[in-house]
Amino acid sequence: MSHTRSISTVFYKFLKTNLTTNSSTIKHIHSSRLLEKNVAFNLSDIGEGIREVIVKEWYVKEGDKVVQFDNICEVQSDKASVTITSRYDGTITKLHHNIDDVALVGKPLVNIETDEAEDTGAVEKKSTLETPKLETIKSSTEIKKDINNLVETEFIHTNCDIICIPSVRRLAKENNLNLSLIKGTGKHGRILKEDVLKYLENNNGETSHSGSLVDEKQDLEEAISGFQRIMVKTMTESLKIPHFVYSDEITVTKLSDLRQSLKAISELNETKISLMPFFIKAASNALKKYPIINATTDQNLEKIYYKKNHNIGIAMDTKAGLAVPVIKNVENLGILDIARELNRLVKSGKNGSFAPSDIRGGTFSISNIGSIGGTYMMPVITPPQLAIIALGTTKVLPRFDKDMKVVPESIINISASADHRFIDGATMANFIEMFKRQIENPNLLFLNV
Ligand code: CO6
């Protein structure tokens, strides 16, 4: 029980440093006895109709102490990679899955023996009577952070076979490195980021897990597992939807000029403004007029839900593969707000992880594959949504102007897929016409018409 002793020391140090200024908080902690209760920590709903995920990495093992918001594991759906954090303080008593196992939403991920405060009624009563002075105590989040830091420094060497923080583990994983081959130079042999980078440099980027060479003359057989297994399942389901595809071309010459003219504003706000925020806003304006395109349906196809918020999913090429993070309430956002949110999500995608709330609740999707290439597409609807649009690459092409003179224009192709059980071709054609009108005459974007 050296852990218990150490944790008391840690808490004592922590309390002494942080709470001496507020007697009511100290009373509250001292008057509550700690009870231990073994609870199953279930995988909560990560939205988007995701029912199962693949466990990609554990950040804890049985016997580890955790506090709220500590990373528990990394899970991956067909849409995103998500870090699951603890809701409890306590000790991990059971991991319910191995790496690459499928974990179901609502079912246990781990069991945690929690340190649960008794007599919570008394604590609540006290807090209503005495309001702590804000300037004298730290916020609960700050306190939690302090506890996290203290507990991490004290325990990391006893709790991990391979000692490193999650970001270092992730860096090793991204480079397909076996951590046990790396010598840690940190405190208690902890593997630091520099150790991983040095290992990569010394091994000239050769990062095979086992160090064995693959025989290039042999065919390679691989079981379909993990992320790919889920993709097989969801894409098969998705293509059961009777889709139709509607395509057109849009002239983006004026919009490209407008974007160029906004460069100074973009730099001033440290926000990249690509064409995407304009596409997203134009789509939202058109969704107002054609709400069926922003609707979702239930699994039994008995109801249509016309969604009042435009939560637009953006197909994104991330480190972990294709993800569809969501920009929420686009109907209330201006172009710059949308650009900021898109920048944030692109950054999260580069780091390889989104918050569950970032991938939840999409009502309509946009895919812009144009930075890579492509002209015509058949974008795949993500149930329970009913429609998606995809944009190809911008090309400068000859077109006739109103005087029948040939002029160079920037042209982008758009392809829209819709669930034909709910959306008819004429509605989609009208929706795309409205979208196109705004992109070709960008002033309309600011009038919300
Ligand atoms: N044409 C030409 N150039 C483009 C286009 C198009 N359509 N779109 C972006 N770009 C340019 C863009 O202007 C940037 O250039 P600079 O301004 O000179 O820096 C550059 O390409 C990179 O753009 P960036 O990706 O940084 O920003 P953007 O806001 O345009 O896009 C994003 C954000 C999240 C959409 C993008 O980063 C991304 O991940 N795109 C890939 C999406 C994807 O994988 N879709 C496939 C889904 S599966 O749809 C599917 C039907 C099948 C094919």
XYZ file of C-alpha atoms and ligand atoms in Angstrom:
502
model
C 0.000 0.000 0.000
C 2.916 2.305 -0.641
C 0.679 4.016 -3.186
C -1.827 4.935 -0.518
C 0.912 6.356 1.671
C 2.422 8.314 -1.194
C -0.904 9.683 -2.318
C -1.620 10.947 1.194
C 1.740 12.705 1.163
C 0.936 14.194 -2.209
C -2.470 15.354 -1.060
C -1.030 16.743 2.145
C 1.596 18.729 0.173
C -1.090 19.874 -2.194
C -3.512 20.928 0.514
C -0.811 22.771 2.379
C 0.260 24.688 -0.704
C -3.136 25.487 -2.106
C -5.849 25.467 0.466
C -4.534 27.082 3.597
C -6.176 30.314 2.583
C -9.666 28.854 2.693
C -10.801 27.087 5.817
C -14.204 26.135 4.450
C -12.639 24.114 1.630
C -10.300 22.361 4.050
C -13.237 21.535 6.338
C -15.073 20.157 3.384
C -12.251 17.801 2.459
C -11.469 16.751 6.035
C -15.057 16.146 7.086
C -15.654 13.781 4.135
C -14.518 10.213 4.673
C -13.270 8.412 1.570
C -15.199 5.313 0.550
C -14.048 2.901 -2.116
C -16.554 1.744 -4.706
C -15.850 -0.382 -7.761
C -17.642 1.176 -10.736
C -17.793 0.218 -14.382
C -16.743 3.195 -16.500
C -18.783 2.854 -19.695
C -17.918 4.160 -23.130
C -20.223 7.137 -23.460
C -22.065 8.120 -26.627
C -19.626 9.841 -28.984
C -22.409 10.839 -31.317
C -22.902 10.562 -35.073
C -24.718 7.262 -34.567
C -21.405 5.598 -33.665
C -22.260 2.361 -31.888
C -18.800 0.828 -31.709
C -15.177 1.862 -31.788
C -11.796 0.200 -31.885
C -9.514 0.494 -28.863
C -6.251 1.792 -30.330
C -4.171 2.479 -27.234
C -4.392 2.202 -23.459
C -2.833 4.978 -21.385
C -3.488 3.062 -18.145
C -3.175 -0.472 -16.884
C -4.702 -2.401 -13.989
C -3.501 -1.005 -10.664
C -2.922 2.522 -12.011
C -4.212 5.478 -10.062
C -6.192 8.003 -12.069
C -7.841 11.309 -11.356
C -10.654 12.933 -13.310
C -9.645 13.998 -16.834
C -6.642 11.645 -16.946
C -6.373 9.956 -20.319
C -7.731 6.432 -20.228
C -7.457 5.279 -23.812
C -7.582 6.249 -27.461
C -10.481 4.859 -29.466
C -11.155 5.146 -33.143
C -14.377 5.113 -35.084
C -14.644 5.343 -38.829
C -14.900 9.125 -38.359
C -12.320 10.119 -35.808
C -9.875 9.206 -33.168
C -11.005 10.225 -29.689
C -9.194 10.298 -26.351
C -11.382 9.017 -23.524
C -10.683 10.610 -20.150
C -11.601 9.452 -16.667
C -14.733 10.682 -14.938
C -13.511 9.410 -11.582
C -10.611 9.562 -9.167
C -9.539 6.064 -8.203
C -7.656 2.922 -9.147
C -8.101 0.967 -12.373
C -9.105 -2.570 -11.448
C -9.939 -4.015 -14.869
C -9.415 -3.216 -18.562
C -12.263 -4.734 -20.545
C -10.513 -4.828 -23.925
C -7.261 -5.612 -25.671
C -5.774 -3.329 -28.333
C -7.769 -3.555 -31.581
C -10.823 -4.977 -29.788
C -14.210 -3.525 -30.628
C -15.732 -1.562 -27.707
C -19.458 -0.878 -27.682
C -21.042 2.427 -26.668
C -22.746 2.067 -23.281
C -20.652 -0.975 -22.293
C -17.773 -0.952 -19.790
C -14.316 0.152 -20.888
C -12.644 -0.164 -17.493
C -13.547 -0.759 -13.865
C -12.397 1.854 -11.402
C -12.291 1.583 -7.656
C -13.314 5.131 -6.906
C -12.352 7.346 -3.996
C -15.805 8.623 -3.306
C -16.569 11.302 -0.770
C -19.145 10.384 1.860
C -21.570 12.915 3.277
C -21.926 14.921 0.096
C -25.171 16.447 1.372
C -23.245 18.182 4.110
C -20.722 19.492 1.622
C -23.440 20.887 -0.598
C -25.114 22.529 2.376
C -21.859 24.138 3.413
C -21.130 25.512 -0.015
C -24.470 27.281 -0.144
C -23.817 28.886 3.210
C -20.235 30.008 2.645
C -19.212 31.396 -0.694
C -15.434 31.116 -1.013
C -13.630 34.301 -1.992
C -12.510 33.978 -5.599
C -9.245 35.829 -5.132
C -8.067 33.614 -2.286
C -8.548 30.148 -3.732
C -7.787 28.423 -6.993
C -10.608 27.325 -9.288
C -11.576 23.650 -9.132
C -10.036 23.128 -12.581
C -6.748 24.622 -11.433
C -6.846 22.493 -8.295
C -7.541 19.381 -10.361
C -4.601 20.270 -12.626
C -2.342 20.667 -9.608
C -3.431 17.308 -8.251
C -2.856 15.757 -11.677
C 0.648 17.189 -11.848
C 1.555 16.092 -8.344
C 0.125 12.612 -8.765
C 1.816 12.209 -12.123
C 5.266 13.173 -10.837
C 4.938 10.952 -7.787
C 3.517 7.884 -9.429
C 4.483 7.682 -13.025
C 7.522 5.507 -12.332
C 5.597 2.955 -10.308
C 2.583 2.763 -12.567
C 3.999 2.219 -16.057
C 6.203 -0.520 -17.403
C 7.301 1.930 -20.075
C 7.466 5.363 -18.585
C 6.349 8.254 -20.746
C 3.541 10.731 -21.155
C 0.724 10.109 -23.692
C 2.062 12.628 -26.250
C 5.403 10.780 -26.351
C 3.567 7.456 -26.642
C 1.598 8.940 -29.530
C 4.757 10.221 -31.266
C 6.264 6.726 -31.027
C 3.074 5.189 -32.340
C 2.891 7.589 -35.284
C 6.393 6.503 -36.235
C 5.593 2.825 -35.667
C 8.260 2.601 -32.951
C 8.524 -0.010 -30.261
C 8.973 2.031 -27.065
C 10.748 -0.806 -25.277
C 13.689 -0.328 -27.670
C 14.171 3.294 -26.582
C 16.270 4.264 -23.593
C 14.621 6.950 -21.496
C 16.862 9.716 -20.201
C 14.247 11.409 -18.037
C 13.703 11.066 -14.297
C 13.393 7.370 -13.299
C 14.126 6.306 -16.884
C 11.171 8.205 -18.278
C 11.198 8.347 -22.109
C 11.213 11.943 -23.299
C 10.254 13.376 -26.668
C 13.966 14.050 -27.331
C 14.724 10.323 -26.748
C 12.197 9.341 -29.414
C 13.510 11.953 -31.872
C 17.113 10.881 -31.221
C 16.168 7.235 -31.755
C 14.532 8.148 -35.070
C 17.592 10.126 -36.150
C 20.015 7.318 -35.228
C 17.927 4.737 -37.024
C 17.575 6.819 -40.186
C 13.795 6.649 -40.025
C 13.745 2.814 -40.066
C 10.830 2.268 -37.750
C 9.728 -1.341 -38.040
C 8.036 -2.563 -34.839
C 9.984 -5.767 -34.483
C 13.033 -4.763 -36.447
C 12.450 -7.675 -38.854
C 12.392 -7.019 -42.586
C 9.334 -7.724 -44.691
C 10.022 -10.139 -47.552
C 9.092 -7.994 -50.534
C 8.735 -11.026 -52.855
C 5.879 -12.525 -50.809
C 2.232 -11.479 -51.035
C 1.172 -9.925 -47.775
C -1.911 -11.228 -46.002
C -3.485 -9.132 -43.298
C -6.631 -9.648 -41.226
C -9.158 -6.830 -41.638
C -9.301 -5.378 -38.177
C -9.518 -2.181 -36.210
C -10.384 0.997 -38.054
C -10.632 -0.794 -41.384
C -13.137 -3.309 -39.995
C -15.440 -0.479 -38.899
C -15.009 1.268 -42.236
C -16.022 -1.940 -44.056
C -19.150 -2.115 -41.929
C -20.236 1.519 -42.080
C -19.520 1.995 -45.765
C -21.480 -1.178 -46.577
C -24.396 0.201 -44.539
C -24.035 3.630 -46.128
C -24.193 2.267 -49.645
C -27.448 0.466 -48.884
C -28.997 3.960 -49.004
C -30.571 4.612 -52.407
C -28.405 7.605 -53.356
C -28.708 9.820 -56.353
C -25.956 12.168 -57.472
C -26.492 15.628 -58.946
C -23.557 17.553 -60.426
C -22.868 21.014 -61.785
C -20.017 23.458 -62.263
C -19.616 26.740 -60.392
C -17.575 29.779 -61.411
C -15.448 30.841 -58.463
C -13.527 33.697 -60.161
C -15.216 36.464 -58.115
C -15.007 34.473 -54.889
C -11.278 33.820 -55.434
C -10.747 37.566 -55.977
C -12.739 38.347 -52.836
C -10.668 35.860 -50.873
C -7.446 37.492 -52.089
C -8.764 40.909 -51.046
C -9.386 39.573 -47.530
C -5.775 38.453 -47.070
C -4.922 41.416 -44.794
C -7.939 40.687 -42.551
C -6.968 37.066 -42.506
C -3.414 37.899 -41.390
C -4.615 40.462 -38.856
C -6.839 37.837 -37.247
C -4.241 35.064 -37.586
C -6.940 32.991 -39.267
C -6.553 31.304 -42.609
C -9.550 32.113 -44.785
C -9.700 29.535 -47.569
C -12.659 29.074 -49.907
C -14.178 26.601 -47.452
C -15.794 29.102 -45.016
C -17.644 30.650 -47.986
C -18.836 27.220 -49.166
C -19.974 26.388 -45.626
C -21.873 29.679 -45.248
C -23.466 29.359 -48.703
C -24.608 25.843 -47.834
C -26.108 27.032 -44.547
C -28.017 29.849 -46.258
C -29.408 27.354 -48.778
C -30.290 24.863 -46.016
C -32.571 27.537 -44.524
C -34.643 27.447 -47.673
C -34.489 23.632 -48.165
C -34.670 22.180 -44.623
C -35.153 18.578 -45.778
C -31.490 18.612 -46.829
C -30.548 19.402 -43.212
C -32.799 16.669 -41.833
C -31.877 13.313 -40.309
C -33.817 10.103 -39.900
C -34.138 7.321 -37.324
C -32.779 3.818 -37.768
C -36.217 2.332 -38.557
C -36.942 5.062 -41.100
C -40.170 6.017 -39.355
C -39.414 9.677 -38.681
C -37.716 12.692 -40.232
C -36.093 15.197 -37.891
C -35.850 18.667 -39.437
C -32.868 20.100 -37.575
C -33.016 23.781 -36.688
C -29.240 24.053 -36.252
C -26.921 23.726 -39.205
C -24.184 21.476 -37.819
C -22.030 21.008 -40.856
C -19.621 18.068 -40.963
C -16.382 18.724 -42.853
C -14.680 15.706 -44.438
C -11.079 16.079 -43.357
C -7.893 14.300 -44.247
C -6.265 13.847 -40.812
C -3.284 11.980 -39.422
C -5.566 9.123 -38.445
C -7.358 9.034 -41.814
C -10.679 10.500 -42.914
C -12.613 12.260 -40.142
C -15.777 14.375 -40.271
C -15.590 16.985 -37.485
C -18.576 19.288 -37.174
C -18.870 23.086 -37.224
C -21.892 23.755 -35.037
C -24.676 26.324 -35.523
C -23.305 27.686 -38.788
C -26.592 29.555 -39.291
C -25.464 31.945 -36.525
C -21.846 32.337 -37.618
C -20.136 34.845 -39.880
C -17.444 33.898 -42.418
C -14.606 34.778 -40.018
C -16.166 32.736 -37.171
C -16.478 29.761 -39.513
C -12.859 30.195 -40.646
C -11.681 30.271 -37.016
C -13.591 27.114 -36.163
C -12.326 25.367 -39.294
C -8.733 26.367 -38.415
C -9.210 24.918 -34.926
C -10.582 21.638 -36.253
C -7.823 21.311 -38.884
C -5.290 21.785 -36.060
C -6.996 19.067 -33.977
C -6.963 16.793 -37.034
C -3.224 17.354 -37.435
C -2.720 16.380 -33.796
C -4.675 13.214 -34.568
C -7.434 13.652 -32.028
C -10.763 15.436 -31.679
C -12.897 16.010 -28.609
C -16.002 13.785 -28.762
C -18.134 16.949 -29.035
C -16.251 17.914 -32.222
C -17.494 14.893 -34.140
C -21.002 14.765 -32.689
C -24.293 15.965 -34.075
C -23.638 16.606 -37.780
C -26.749 17.363 -39.830
C -25.203 17.802 -43.297
C -21.692 17.307 -44.736
C -19.279 18.969 -47.143
C -16.224 17.341 -48.658
C -13.660 19.497 -50.459
C -11.202 17.096 -52.050
C -10.034 19.843 -54.432
C -6.722 20.579 -52.695
C -5.715 17.065 -53.786
C -7.544 16.857 -57.131
C -10.760 15.519 -58.619
C -13.565 16.815 -60.813
C -16.552 14.478 -60.454
C -17.373 12.572 -57.295
C -20.046 10.444 -55.740
C -19.859 11.492 -52.100
C -21.154 8.928 -49.630
C -23.930 9.970 -47.232
C -23.223 9.456 -43.535
C -26.397 8.143 -41.882
C -28.510 9.444 -40.158
C -27.848 12.465 -42.441
C -29.653 12.610 -45.765
C -27.245 14.545 -47.994
C -23.672 15.581 -48.669
C -21.885 17.779 -51.214
C -18.358 17.353 -52.565
C -16.205 19.899 -54.375
C -13.471 19.106 -56.855
C -10.366 21.039 -57.777
C -10.495 24.618 -59.099
C -9.348 24.864 -62.721
C -8.961 27.886 -64.975
C -11.010 27.076 -68.101
C -12.272 29.005 -71.148
C -15.908 30.076 -70.878
C -18.171 32.493 -72.785
C -19.025 35.802 -71.152
C -22.378 37.596 -71.753
C -21.039 39.080 -75.016
C -20.080 35.579 -76.198
C -16.400 36.377 -75.857
C -14.149 33.581 -74.566
C -12.710 34.492 -71.161
C -10.689 32.547 -68.574
C -12.769 31.573 -65.522
C -11.964 29.653 -62.336
C -14.306 26.694 -62.329
C -15.044 24.198 -59.572
C -17.248 21.128 -59.922
C -19.794 20.221 -57.302
C -21.401 16.813 -56.760
C -24.279 16.316 -54.350
C -25.531 12.952 -53.091
C -28.948 12.636 -51.512
C -31.018 9.885 -49.943
C -33.666 9.469 -52.636
C -36.173 8.016 -50.163
C -36.549 11.486 -48.645
C -35.093 14.027 -51.061
C -36.150 14.372 -54.679
C -33.990 15.539 -57.556
C -35.786 18.889 -58.002
C -35.217 19.858 -54.350
C -31.533 19.064 -54.620
C -31.269 20.951 -57.937
C -32.872 24.018 -56.311
C -30.576 23.741 -53.300
C -27.481 23.579 -55.521
C -28.758 26.492 -57.649
C -29.069 28.644 -54.534
C -25.632 27.556 -53.326
C -24.182 28.345 -56.766
C -25.832 31.797 -56.964
C -24.145 32.857 -53.714
C -20.720 31.544 -54.694
C -20.891 33.183 -58.122
C -22.138 36.487 -56.588
C -20.447 36.463 -53.188
C -22.163 39.699 -52.072
C -25.297 37.585 -51.598
C -23.469 35.611 -48.914
C -23.509 38.592 -46.623
C -27.202 39.220 -47.163
C -28.115 35.699 -46.032
C -30.266 35.181 -49.139
N -9.312 23.570 -55.555
C -8.074 24.050 -55.596
N -7.370 24.395 -54.494
C -7.970 24.219 -53.307
C -9.275 23.713 -53.181
C -9.975 23.394 -54.374
N -11.187 22.915 -54.350
N -9.596 23.647 -51.897
C -8.538 24.092 -51.222
N -7.568 24.437 -52.073
C -6.262 24.999 -51.749
C -6.380 26.014 -50.648
O -6.743 27.272 -51.149
C -4.980 25.982 -50.078
O -4.084 26.721 -50.857
P -3.408 28.065 -50.287
O -4.499 29.005 -50.031
O -2.502 28.494 -51.384
O -2.701 27.660 -49.024
C -4.594 24.523 -50.210
O -5.456 23.971 -51.207
C -4.768 23.735 -48.945
O -6.041 24.010 -48.419
P -6.362 23.579 -46.911
O -6.545 22.116 -46.874
O -5.298 24.142 -46.052
O -7.660 24.392 -46.524
P -9.181 24.262 -46.945
O -9.869 25.127 -45.959
O -9.401 24.567 -48.357
O -9.611 22.749 -46.671
C -10.105 20.743 -45.500
C -9.836 22.268 -45.404
C -10.342 20.249 -44.099
C -11.317 20.474 -46.351
C -8.862 20.065 -46.138
O -7.737 20.330 -45.347
C -9.009 18.571 -46.297
O -8.797 17.796 -45.370
N -9.372 18.127 -47.536
C -9.537 16.723 -47.860
C -10.969 16.280 -47.588
C -11.167 14.828 -47.942
O -10.326 13.988 -47.661
N -12.293 14.525 -48.566
C -12.502 13.201 -49.059
C -13.718 12.598 -48.442
S -14.189 11.161 -49.379
O -15.418 12.953 -50.648
C -14.973 11.857 -50.715
C -16.351 11.205 -52.604
C -15.026 11.029 -51.951
C -13.901 11.442 -52.873
